C-alpha positions as a printed NumPy array, in Angstrom:
array([[ -0.029,  -0.027,  -0.049],
       [  2.854,   2.374,   0.713],
       [  4.299,   2.082,  -2.866],
       [  1.174,   3.581,  -4.678],
       [  0.97 ,   6.47 ,  -2.242],
       [  4.764,   7.176,  -2.663],
       [  4.382,   6.99 ,  -6.407],
       [  1.4  ,   9.345,  -6.294],
       [  3.377,  11.864,  -4.218],
       [  6.352,  11.628,  -6.615],
       [  4.108,  12.243,  -9.639],
       [  2.372,  15.16 ,  -7.915],
       [  5.77 ,  16.774,  -7.311],
       [  6.711,  16.598, -10.979],
       [  4.306,  19.3  , -12.032],
       [  6.285,  22.122, -10.539],
       [  7.696,  24.426, -13.245],
       [ 10.031,  27.365, -13.304],
       [  8.75 ,  30.869, -12.749],
       [  8.74 ,  32.751, -16.056],
       [ 10.356,  36.092, -16.746],
       [  7.927,  38.783, -17.735],
       [  8.479,  41.448, -20.25 ],
       [  8.966,  41.683, -23.935],
       [  9.754,  38.732, -26.172],
       [ 13.392,  37.807, -26.48 ],
       [ 15.674,  36.755, -29.227],
       [ 15.393,  33.087, -30.342],
       [ 16.336,  30.711, -27.626],
       [ 19.638,  28.871, -27.827],
       [ 19.88 ,  25.455, -26.272],
       [ 23.167,  24.505, -24.673],
       [ 24.773,  21.075, -25.238],
       [ 24.419,  20.267, -21.568],
       [ 20.681,  20.643, -21.918],
       [ 20.319,  17.807, -24.339],
       [ 20.152,  14.004, -24.014],
       [ 22.273,  12.272, -26.664],
       [ 20.077,  10.485, -29.118],
       [ 16.914,  12.421, -28.471],
       [ 15.537,  14.297, -31.413],
       [ 12.683,  16.729, -31.392],
       [ 10.858,  17.805, -34.472],
       [  7.874,  20.005, -35.483],
       [  7.87 ,  21.758, -32.096],
       [  5.251,  24.485, -31.686],
       [  3.405,  26.226, -28.872],
       [ -0.272,  26.852, -29.674],
       [ -1.425,  30.081, -27.989],
       [ -4.781,  29.845, -26.216],
       [ -7.831,  31.202, -27.978],
       [ -8.791,  32.948, -24.818],
       [ -6.164,  35.138, -23.056],
       [ -5.268,  33.695, -19.623],
       [ -6.016,  30.102, -20.566],
       [ -3.063,  27.566, -20.855],
       [ -1.218,  27.125, -24.086],
       [ -0.278,  23.679, -25.507],
       [  3.061,  22.495, -26.769],
       [  3.132,  19.877, -29.457],
       [  6.142,  18.001, -31.054],
       [  7.56 ,  14.69 , -32.264],
       [ 10.067,  12.911, -29.968],
       [ 12.418,  10.233, -31.305],
       [ 14.646,   8.226, -28.964],
       [ 17.657,   7.218, -31.057],
       [ 19.745,   6.41 , -28.051],
       [ 20.683,   2.936, -26.79 ],
       [ 18.528,   3.274, -23.645],
       [ 14.812,   3.55 , -22.839],
       [ 13.906,   6.927, -21.408],
       [ 10.962,   8.016, -19.185],
       [ 10.077,  11.731, -19.271],
       [  8.369,  12.805, -16.024],
       [  7.915,  16.519, -16.403],
       [  8.422,  19.698, -18.45 ],
       [  9.303,  23.32 , -18.187],
       [  8.437,  26.178, -20.526],
       [ 10.565,  29.27 , -20.271],
       [  7.794,  31.697, -21.059],
       [  5.243,  30.097, -18.615],
       [  4.906,  30.125, -14.878],
       [  4.492,  26.373, -14.851],
       [  4.119,  23.466, -17.206],
       [  2.668,  19.884, -17.042],
       [  2.798,  16.846, -19.312],
       [ -0.811,  15.959, -20.075],
       [ -2.553,  13.049, -21.813],
       [ -6.039,  11.96 , -22.689],
       [ -7.445,   9.154, -20.557],
       [-10.705,   7.467, -19.882],
       [-12.5  ,   8.44 , -16.712],
       [-15.915,   7.129, -15.845],
       [-16.677,   6.15 , -19.43 ],
       [-15.528,   9.488, -20.807],
       [-12.336,  10.767, -22.359],
       [-10.762,  13.536, -20.278],
       [ -7.426,  15.343, -20.134],
       [ -5.225,  15.083, -17.122],
       [ -1.647,  15.055, -15.966],
       [  0.196,  12.131, -17.467],
       [  2.359,   9.528, -15.71 ],
       [  5.939,   9.383, -16.875],
       [  6.105,   8.995, -20.67 ],
       [  8.183,   6.004, -21.612],
       [ 10.037,   6.063, -24.9  ],
       [ 11.842,   2.893, -25.841],
       [ 15.226,   2.9  , -27.472],
       [ 14.618,   3.353, -31.206],
       [ 11.066,   4.404, -30.543],
       [  9.079,   7.632, -30.939],
       [  6.143,   9.368, -29.318],
       [  3.848,  12.078, -30.741],
       [  2.813,  14.982, -28.542],
       [ -0.162,  15.988, -30.581],
       [ -3.719,  17.366, -30.286],
       [ -6.017,  14.818, -28.744],
       [ -3.125,  13.011, -27.131],
       [  0.012,  13.717, -25.117],
       [  1.059,  17.346, -24.927],
       [  2.709,  19.88 , -22.638],
       [  0.387,  22.46 , -21.032],
       [  1.905,  25.854, -20.437],
       [  0.212,  27.862, -17.756],
       [  0.264,  31.653, -17.191],
       [  2.256,  32.736, -20.247],
       [  4.561,  35.772, -19.845],
       [  2.916,  39.075, -20.708],
       [  3.683,  40.034, -24.319],
       [  4.513,  36.471, -25.49 ],
       [  2.902,  36.322, -28.876],
       [  2.695,  34.573, -32.242],
       [  6.055,  34.098, -33.869],
       [  7.986,  34.328, -30.492],
       [ 10.12 ,  31.39 , -29.484],
       [ 10.585,  29.81 , -26.084],
       [ 12.695,  27.115, -24.555],
       [ 10.881,  23.864, -23.618],
       [ 12.735,  21.402, -21.339],
       [ 11.648,  17.795, -20.87 ],
       [ 12.799,  16.204, -17.604],
       [ 13.609,  12.576, -17.685],
       [ 13.685,  10.174, -14.773],
       [ 17.028,  10.614, -13.042],
       [ 17.001,  14.365, -13.559],
       [ 18.442,  14.436, -17.089],
       [ 17.085,  17.299, -19.193],
       [ 16.464,  17.74 , -22.834],
       [ 15.714,  21.312, -24.158],
       [ 14.466,  22.535, -27.536],
       [ 12.955,  25.598, -29.051],
       [  9.196,  25.935, -29.83 ],
       [  7.618,  28.791, -31.868],
       [  4.391,  30.309, -30.779],
       [  1.445,  29.908, -33.268],
       [ -1.992,  31.505, -33.134],
       [ -4.83 ,  29.441, -31.777],
       [ -6.498,  29.065, -35.188],
       [ -3.34 ,  27.859, -37.033],
       [ -2.992,  24.242, -38.056],
       [ -1.85 ,  22.227, -35.076]])
C-alpha cells in the first residue's frame, strides 16, 4: 500500500515548473549542449497560443529516442510560462478527459507524438507580451533528472496544429 502512495506523491511533485520572466519577447532561444540528451531528437515543435487570453497554451512536437537506452520523461518546463505539465487523454468514468500524465516511456529506437487529442505539454500563465512568432525554450525532464531542451515557436490558436 505504501508504494502507490509514494508513487502518487512523486508524480504530484513533478508538475512544478520554473517561474517565467515577464516582459517583452526575447531573441530566439539557444539550447546549450548540456541541456540535451544524446540520441533524443525533437521535430515539429510548436506552442499553440490559447484562444482565450489567460487560458493555458499547449506545446506539441515529435520525439524520437535514437539512443541505446529507454527513457521516461516525467515533467516539463516552458521558459515563457509560470509552470508546465505533461498531459494526456485518458478514460475516466466512461468519458475521455485530459489530465496530468504519468511518466512517458520512450523505448530505445522508438518515438512518441505529442499532438492534439493525445500527449502534450500544457503551459500555464504565459509571460505578458509573449505572442505569435515568438520562441521559447521547452525542457523535458527525464527520470534521473536528465534534461532535454528545445525551441518551440508560438502559433496563433487558429493555425494548423
